[in-house]
């Protein structure tokens, strides 16, 4: 998608949403969407705040595109994570003309992809002299974007002017929310690699140690792999019952742990 001016990045986002049949609805899960479109989403474990993300394309010997990947830094809030991922998607799909700032084009693309102009105008209006924190928090949940990214988007669309944008950013900083905002969104977890690695282990085509190397973590031992059906049926009845009881107990504990994690106050989200 050719970008001769920054406004073209906006059109590119609209075109991609149309190509992927997304309509104008907010995107519930960016990571799942990209994985459905065969774009690999990866995370890098780094404490460095200087790194936000990177993108890459893979070609075969004949120069044909074989795959695409976007990478984001982990340990960041969900709103920023989503913006980073779509920003890197912008680097993948945009053909930026010489003289146009590629970073600005990618951020314009990301803002338009997450918050289509028509929806923003409908929800916010076309001209505002001010906007309250409570409204920004509602918009944050609607579009899945940080407050700071939303303010940037409102300025891009001309809904707020430069002075209102600057004043709002000062207030965000004054309230101590430049690095940790109120109402942080949950992070989205890539599933494609994990799902396929576990599948390969189950099918016996990937050794356990290699699977752990690829996932960067040990496979959980608390939930035993299901036994081969033929081997299981050869066991004495009493032994089969014992195995089934162990697996049932393990599964029950697993779901109880999940329920505890979902209880109010069990997360690390800020109340507002």
Tab-separated table of C-alpha atoms in Angstrom:
chain	number	residue	atom	x	y	z
A	1	UNK	CA	0.000	0.000	0.000
A	2	UNK	CA	1.680	3.169	-1.255
A	3	UNK	CA	1.999	6.140	1.104
A	4	UNK	CA	2.796	9.438	-0.603
A	5	UNK	CA	1.570	11.487	2.373
A	6	UNK	CA	0.596	10.663	5.950
A	7	UNK	CA	-3.106	10.716	5.127
A	8	UNK	CA	-2.506	7.756	2.801
A	9	UNK	CA	-1.640	5.647	5.861
A	10	UNK	CA	-5.170	6.305	7.082
A	11	UNK	CA	-6.585	5.047	3.788
A	12	UNK	CA	-4.299	2.013	3.923
A	13	UNK	CA	-5.700	1.050	7.331
A	14	UNK	CA	-9.248	1.388	6.027
A	15	UNK	CA	-8.370	-0.719	2.971
A	16	UNK	CA	-6.837	-3.490	5.072
A	17	UNK	CA	-9.827	-3.589	7.419
A	18	UNK	CA	-12.053	-3.923	4.353
A	19	UNK	CA	-9.857	-6.657	2.862
A	20	UNK	CA	-10.014	-8.605	6.129
A	21	UNK	CA	-13.800	-8.036	6.396
A	22	UNK	CA	-13.542	-6.251	9.741
A	23	UNK	CA	-16.060	-3.511	9.124
A	24	UNK	CA	-15.782	-0.604	11.550
A	25	UNK	CA	-16.183	-2.554	14.784
A	26	UNK	CA	-13.401	-2.284	17.388
A	27	UNK	CA	-10.994	-5.219	17.299
A	28	UNK	CA	-11.441	-7.445	20.334
A	29	UNK	CA	-8.095	-9.244	20.051
A	30	UNK	CA	-5.353	-7.928	17.773
A	31	UNK	CA	-3.021	-10.879	18.315
A	32	UNK	CA	-5.702	-13.437	17.430
A	33	UNK	CA	-6.657	-11.420	14.350
A	34	UNK	CA	-3.097	-11.313	13.028
A	35	UNK	CA	-2.528	-14.991	13.731
A	36	UNK	CA	-5.747	-15.780	11.840
A	37	UNK	CA	-4.277	-13.840	8.911
A	38	UNK	CA	-1.055	-15.911	9.143
A	39	UNK	CA	1.012	-13.061	10.562
A	40	UNK	CA	3.203	-14.462	13.321
A	41	UNK	CA	3.166	-12.487	16.572
A	42	UNK	CA	6.176	-12.871	18.841
A	43	UNK	CA	7.348	-11.288	22.070
A	44	UNK	CA	10.812	-10.412	23.324
A	45	UNK	CA	11.627	-10.519	27.005
A	46	UNK	CA	13.630	-7.348	27.548
A	47	UNK	CA	13.537	-4.711	30.292
A	48	UNK	CA	14.792	-2.039	27.882
A	49	UNK	CA	12.235	0.706	27.337
A	50	UNK	CA	14.100	1.762	24.186
A	51	UNK	CA	12.722	-1.267	22.344
A	52	UNK	CA	9.033	-1.422	21.466
A	53	UNK	CA	8.887	-3.751	18.470
A	54	UNK	CA	10.193	-4.849	15.116
A	55	UNK	CA	8.795	-6.547	12.022
A	56	UNK	CA	10.228	-8.975	9.486
A	57	UNK	CA	9.388	-10.623	6.171
A	58	UNK	CA	10.656	-14.013	4.989
A	59	UNK	CA	11.255	-14.783	1.312
A	60	UNK	CA	12.216	-17.983	-0.485
A	61	UNK	CA	15.147	-18.344	-2.896
A	62	UNK	CA	12.965	-17.116	-5.763
A	63	UNK	CA	12.049	-13.944	-3.897
A	64	UNK	CA	8.466	-14.939	-3.145
A	65	UNK	CA	7.039	-13.855	0.203
A	66	UNK	CA	6.654	-16.853	2.515
A	67	UNK	CA	5.824	-15.299	5.859
A	68	UNK	CA	5.555	-12.177	8.002
A	69	UNK	CA	6.129	-11.578	11.690
A	70	UNK	CA	5.709	-8.717	14.128
A	71	UNK	CA	7.526	-8.564	17.449
A	72	UNK	CA	6.588	-6.620	20.567
A	73	UNK	CA	8.284	-6.145	23.917
A	74	UNK	CA	6.587	-7.992	26.740
A	75	UNK	CA	5.955	-6.632	30.237
A	76	UNK	CA	3.925	-3.708	28.865
A	77	UNK	CA	0.237	-2.946	29.291
A	78	UNK	CA	-2.294	-4.258	26.806
A	79	UNK	CA	-3.127	-0.913	25.208
A	80	UNK	CA	0.476	-0.150	24.404
A	81	UNK	CA	1.068	-3.744	23.316
A	82	UNK	CA	-1.799	-3.550	20.797
A	83	UNK	CA	-0.522	-0.252	19.403
A	84	UNK	CA	3.024	-1.637	19.091
A	85	UNK	CA	1.828	-4.719	17.229
A	86	UNK	CA	-0.353	-2.815	14.759
A	87	UNK	CA	2.401	-0.217	14.327
A	88	UNK	CA	4.755	-3.012	13.266
A	89	UNK	CA	2.034	-4.373	10.973
A	90	UNK	CA	2.077	-0.939	9.364
A	91	UNK	CA	5.776	-1.339	8.598
A	92	UNK	CA	4.938	-4.652	6.909
A	93	UNK	CA	2.093	-3.478	4.681
A	94	UNK	CA	3.023	0.143	3.911
A	95	UNK	CA	5.194	1.215	0.990
A	96	UNK	CA	6.339	4.608	2.236
A	97	UNK	CA	7.595	7.108	-0.327
A	98	UNK	CA	10.947	8.824	0.099
A	99	UNK	CA	10.664	11.923	2.250
A	100	UNK	CA	7.802	10.565	4.375
A	101	UNK	CA	8.609	9.672	7.986
A	102	UNK	CA	8.070	5.896	8.170
A	103	UNK	CA	7.487	5.921	11.917
A	104	UNK	CA	4.806	8.601	11.678
A	105	UNK	CA	3.159	6.722	8.809
A	106	UNK	CA	3.145	3.478	10.801
A	107	UNK	CA	1.654	5.179	13.869
A	108	UNK	CA	-0.999	6.877	11.740
A	109	UNK	CA	-1.819	3.475	10.240
A	110	UNK	CA	-2.044	1.886	13.705
A	111	UNK	CA	-4.325	4.587	15.069
A	112	UNK	CA	-6.638	4.333	12.071
A	113	UNK	CA	-6.673	0.541	12.189
A	114	UNK	CA	-7.621	0.398	15.867
A	115	UNK	CA	-9.927	3.421	15.868
A	116	UNK	CA	-11.511	4.040	12.441
A	117	UNK	CA	-12.255	7.718	11.825
A	118	UNK	CA	-15.987	7.219	11.239
A	119	UNK	CA	-16.405	5.486	14.597
A	120	UNK	CA	-14.303	8.048	16.465
A	121	UNK	CA	-16.339	10.925	15.003
A	122	UNK	CA	-19.544	9.142	15.985
A	123	UNK	CA	-18.400	8.496	19.554
A	124	UNK	CA	-16.531	11.738	20.252
A	125	UNK	CA	-17.786	14.334	17.770
A	126	UNK	CA	-15.895	16.280	15.136
A	127	UNK	CA	-14.677	19.149	17.307
A	128	UNK	CA	-13.938	19.258	21.024
A	129	UNK	CA	-12.401	21.960	23.179
A	130	UNK	CA	-11.801	19.535	26.051
A	131	UNK	CA	-12.295	15.912	26.998
A	132	UNK	CA	-12.574	14.411	30.456
A	133	UNK	CA	-10.541	11.517	31.875
A	134	UNK	CA	-13.686	9.456	32.480
A	135	UNK	CA	-14.597	9.691	28.791
A	136	UNK	CA	-11.063	8.793	27.759
A	137	UNK	CA	-11.207	5.694	29.954
A	138	UNK	CA	-14.437	4.615	28.264
A	139	UNK	CA	-12.850	5.152	24.836
A	140	UNK	CA	-9.777	3.266	26.008
A	141	UNK	CA	-11.897	0.198	26.704
A	142	UNK	CA	-13.843	0.619	23.458
A	143	UNK	CA	-10.860	0.837	21.105
A	144	UNK	CA	-8.225	-0.977	23.141
A	145	UNK	CA	-5.776	1.915	23.056
A	146	UNK	CA	-3.882	3.816	25.719
A	147	UNK	CA	-5.109	7.254	26.751
A	148	UNK	CA	-2.007	8.833	25.242
A	149	UNK	CA	-2.554	7.049	21.921
A	150	UNK	CA	-6.197	8.158	21.952
A	151	UNK	CA	-5.216	11.785	22.445
A	152	UNK	CA	-2.773	11.465	19.566
A	153	UNK	CA	-5.547	9.972	17.423
A	154	UNK	CA	-7.971	12.778	18.297
A	155	UNK	CA	-5.345	15.323	17.281
A	156	UNK	CA	-4.643	13.487	14.005
A	157	UNK	CA	-8.339	13.645	13.140
A	158	UNK	CA	-8.581	17.338	14.007
A	159	UNK	CA	-11.083	16.699	16.811
A	160	UNK	CA	-8.820	18.490	19.287
A	161	UNK	CA	-6.285	21.133	18.363
A	162	UNK	CA	-2.604	21.242	19.237
A	163	UNK	CA	-3.049	23.301	22.392
A	164	UNK	CA	-5.786	20.989	23.733
A	165	UNK	CA	-3.612	17.973	22.941
A	166	UNK	CA	-0.615	19.497	24.741
A	167	UNK	CA	-2.701	20.516	27.774
A	168	UNK	CA	-4.257	17.020	27.989
A	169	UNK	CA	-0.841	15.349	27.831
A	170	UNK	CA	0.389	17.620	30.625
A	171	UNK	CA	-2.576	16.557	32.762
A	172	UNK	CA	-1.883	12.877	32.058
A	173	UNK	CA	1.712	13.401	33.164
A	174	UNK	CA	0.645	15.421	36.217
A	175	UNK	CA	-1.585	12.534	37.365
A	176	UNK	CA	1.374	10.156	37.116
A	177	UNK	CA	-0.088	8.209	34.195
A	178	UNK	CA	2.596	8.701	31.567
A	179	UNK	CA	4.064	5.242	32.251
A	180	UNK	CA	1.220	3.541	34.126
A	181	UNK	CA	-2.280	4.616	33.203
A	182	UNK	CA	-5.529	4.071	35.046
A	183	UNK	CA	-7.641	1.188	33.821
A	184	UNK	CA	-4.820	-0.707	32.145
A	185	UNK	CA	-5.998	-3.256	29.604
A	186	UNK	CA	-5.069	-6.945	29.837
A	187	UNK	CA	-2.273	-8.164	27.623
A	188	UNK	CA	-2.974	-10.412	24.661
A	189	UNK	CA	-1.026	-13.649	24.404
A	190	UNK	CA	0.159	-15.201	21.112
A	191	UNK	CA	-1.177	-18.741	20.789
A	192	UNK	CA	-0.103	-20.026	17.361
A	193	UNK	CA	3.418	-21.142	18.291
A	194	UNK	CA	2.384	-22.679	21.607
A	195	UNK	CA	-0.587	-24.467	20.081
A	196	UNK	CA	1.456	-25.982	17.264
A	197	UNK	CA	4.405	-26.916	19.474
A	198	UNK	CA	2.081	-28.756	21.863
A	199	UNK	CA	0.444	-30.447	18.907
A	200	UNK	CA	3.837	-31.592	17.617
A	201	UNK	CA	4.741	-32.972	21.047
A	202	UNK	CA	1.428	-34.816	21.283
A	203	UNK	CA	1.946	-36.331	17.835
A	204	UNK	CA	5.466	-37.430	18.767
A	205	UNK	CA	7.203	-35.406	16.048
A	206	UNK	CA	8.920	-32.984	18.443
A	207	UNK	CA	10.980	-33.977	21.507
A	208	UNK	CA	9.981	-32.449	24.814
A	209	UNK	CA	13.324	-30.672	25.298
A	210	UNK	CA	13.102	-29.074	21.851
A	211	UNK	CA	9.539	-27.966	22.589
A	212	UNK	CA	10.681	-26.340	25.819
A	213	UNK	CA	13.491	-24.568	23.945
A	214	UNK	CA	11.047	-23.183	21.379
A	215	UNK	CA	8.564	-22.028	24.027
A	216	UNK	CA	11.256	-20.710	26.346
A	217	UNK	CA	9.684	-22.434	29.328
A	218	UNK	CA	9.290	-25.923	30.757
A	219	UNK	CA	6.169	-27.827	29.835
A	220	UNK	CA	3.881	-28.189	32.807
A	221	UNK	CA	4.213	-31.530	34.576
A	222	UNK	CA	1.145	-31.169	36.770
A	223	UNK	CA	-1.170	-32.148	33.908
A	224	UNK	CA	0.062	-35.487	32.636
A	225	UNK	CA	-0.093	-36.246	28.957
A	226	UNK	CA	-3.022	-38.465	28.065
A	227	UNK	CA	-1.883	-42.034	27.687
A	228	UNK	CA	-2.006	-43.847	24.391
A	229	UNK	CA	-5.478	-45.399	24.230
A	230	UNK	CA	-4.222	-48.898	23.431
A	231	UNK	CA	-1.680	-48.816	26.255
A	232	UNK	CA	-4.326	-47.496	28.622
A	233	UNK	CA	-6.790	-50.276	27.771
A	234	UNK	CA	-4.126	-52.918	28.509
A	235	UNK	CA	-3.884	-51.754	32.126
A	236	UNK	CA	-5.768	-53.618	34.856
A	237	UNK	CA	-9.168	-52.132	35.715
A	238	UNK	CA	-7.952	-50.884	39.103
A	239	UNK	CA	-4.954	-49.152	37.498
A	240	UNK	CA	-7.165	-47.520	34.861
A	241	UNK	CA	-9.412	-46.139	37.595
A	242	UNK	CA	-6.412	-44.769	39.463
A	243	UNK	CA	-5.091	-43.001	36.334
A	244	UNK	CA	-8.510	-41.516	35.564
A	245	UNK	CA	-8.904	-40.277	39.138
A	246	UNK	CA	-5.461	-38.618	39.025
A	247	UNK	CA	-6.252	-36.851	35.766
A	248	UNK	CA	-9.673	-35.752	37.019
A	249	UNK	CA	-8.105	-34.331	40.198
A	250	UNK	CA	-5.439	-32.498	38.196
A	251	UNK	CA	-8.021	-30.979	35.853
A	252	UNK	CA	-10.234	-29.919	38.753
A	253	UNK	CA	-7.297	-28.170	40.418
A	254	UNK	CA	-6.424	-26.493	37.122
A	255	UNK	CA	-9.915	-25.011	36.725
A	256	UNK	CA	-10.053	-23.975	40.382
A	257	UNK	CA	-6.775	-22.077	39.895
A	258	UNK	CA	-8.193	-20.367	36.804
A	259	UNK	CA	-11.326	-19.378	38.726
A	260	UNK	CA	-9.214	-17.821	41.494
A	261	UNK	CA	-7.302	-15.773	38.909
A	262	UNK	CA	-10.570	-14.391	37.547
A	263	UNK	CA	-11.994	-13.395	40.935
A	264	UNK	CA	-12.398	-9.613	41.553
A	265	UNK	CA	-9.197	-8.206	42.972
A	266	UNK	CA	-7.154	-11.114	41.674
A	267	UNK	CA	-5.671	-9.163	38.779
A	268	UNK	CA	-3.370	-6.177	38.674
A	269	UNK	CA	-5.778	-3.793	36.895
A	270	UNK	CA	-6.343	-0.391	38.418
A	271	UNK	CA	-9.881	0.443	39.546
A	272	UNK	CA	-11.489	3.606	38.277
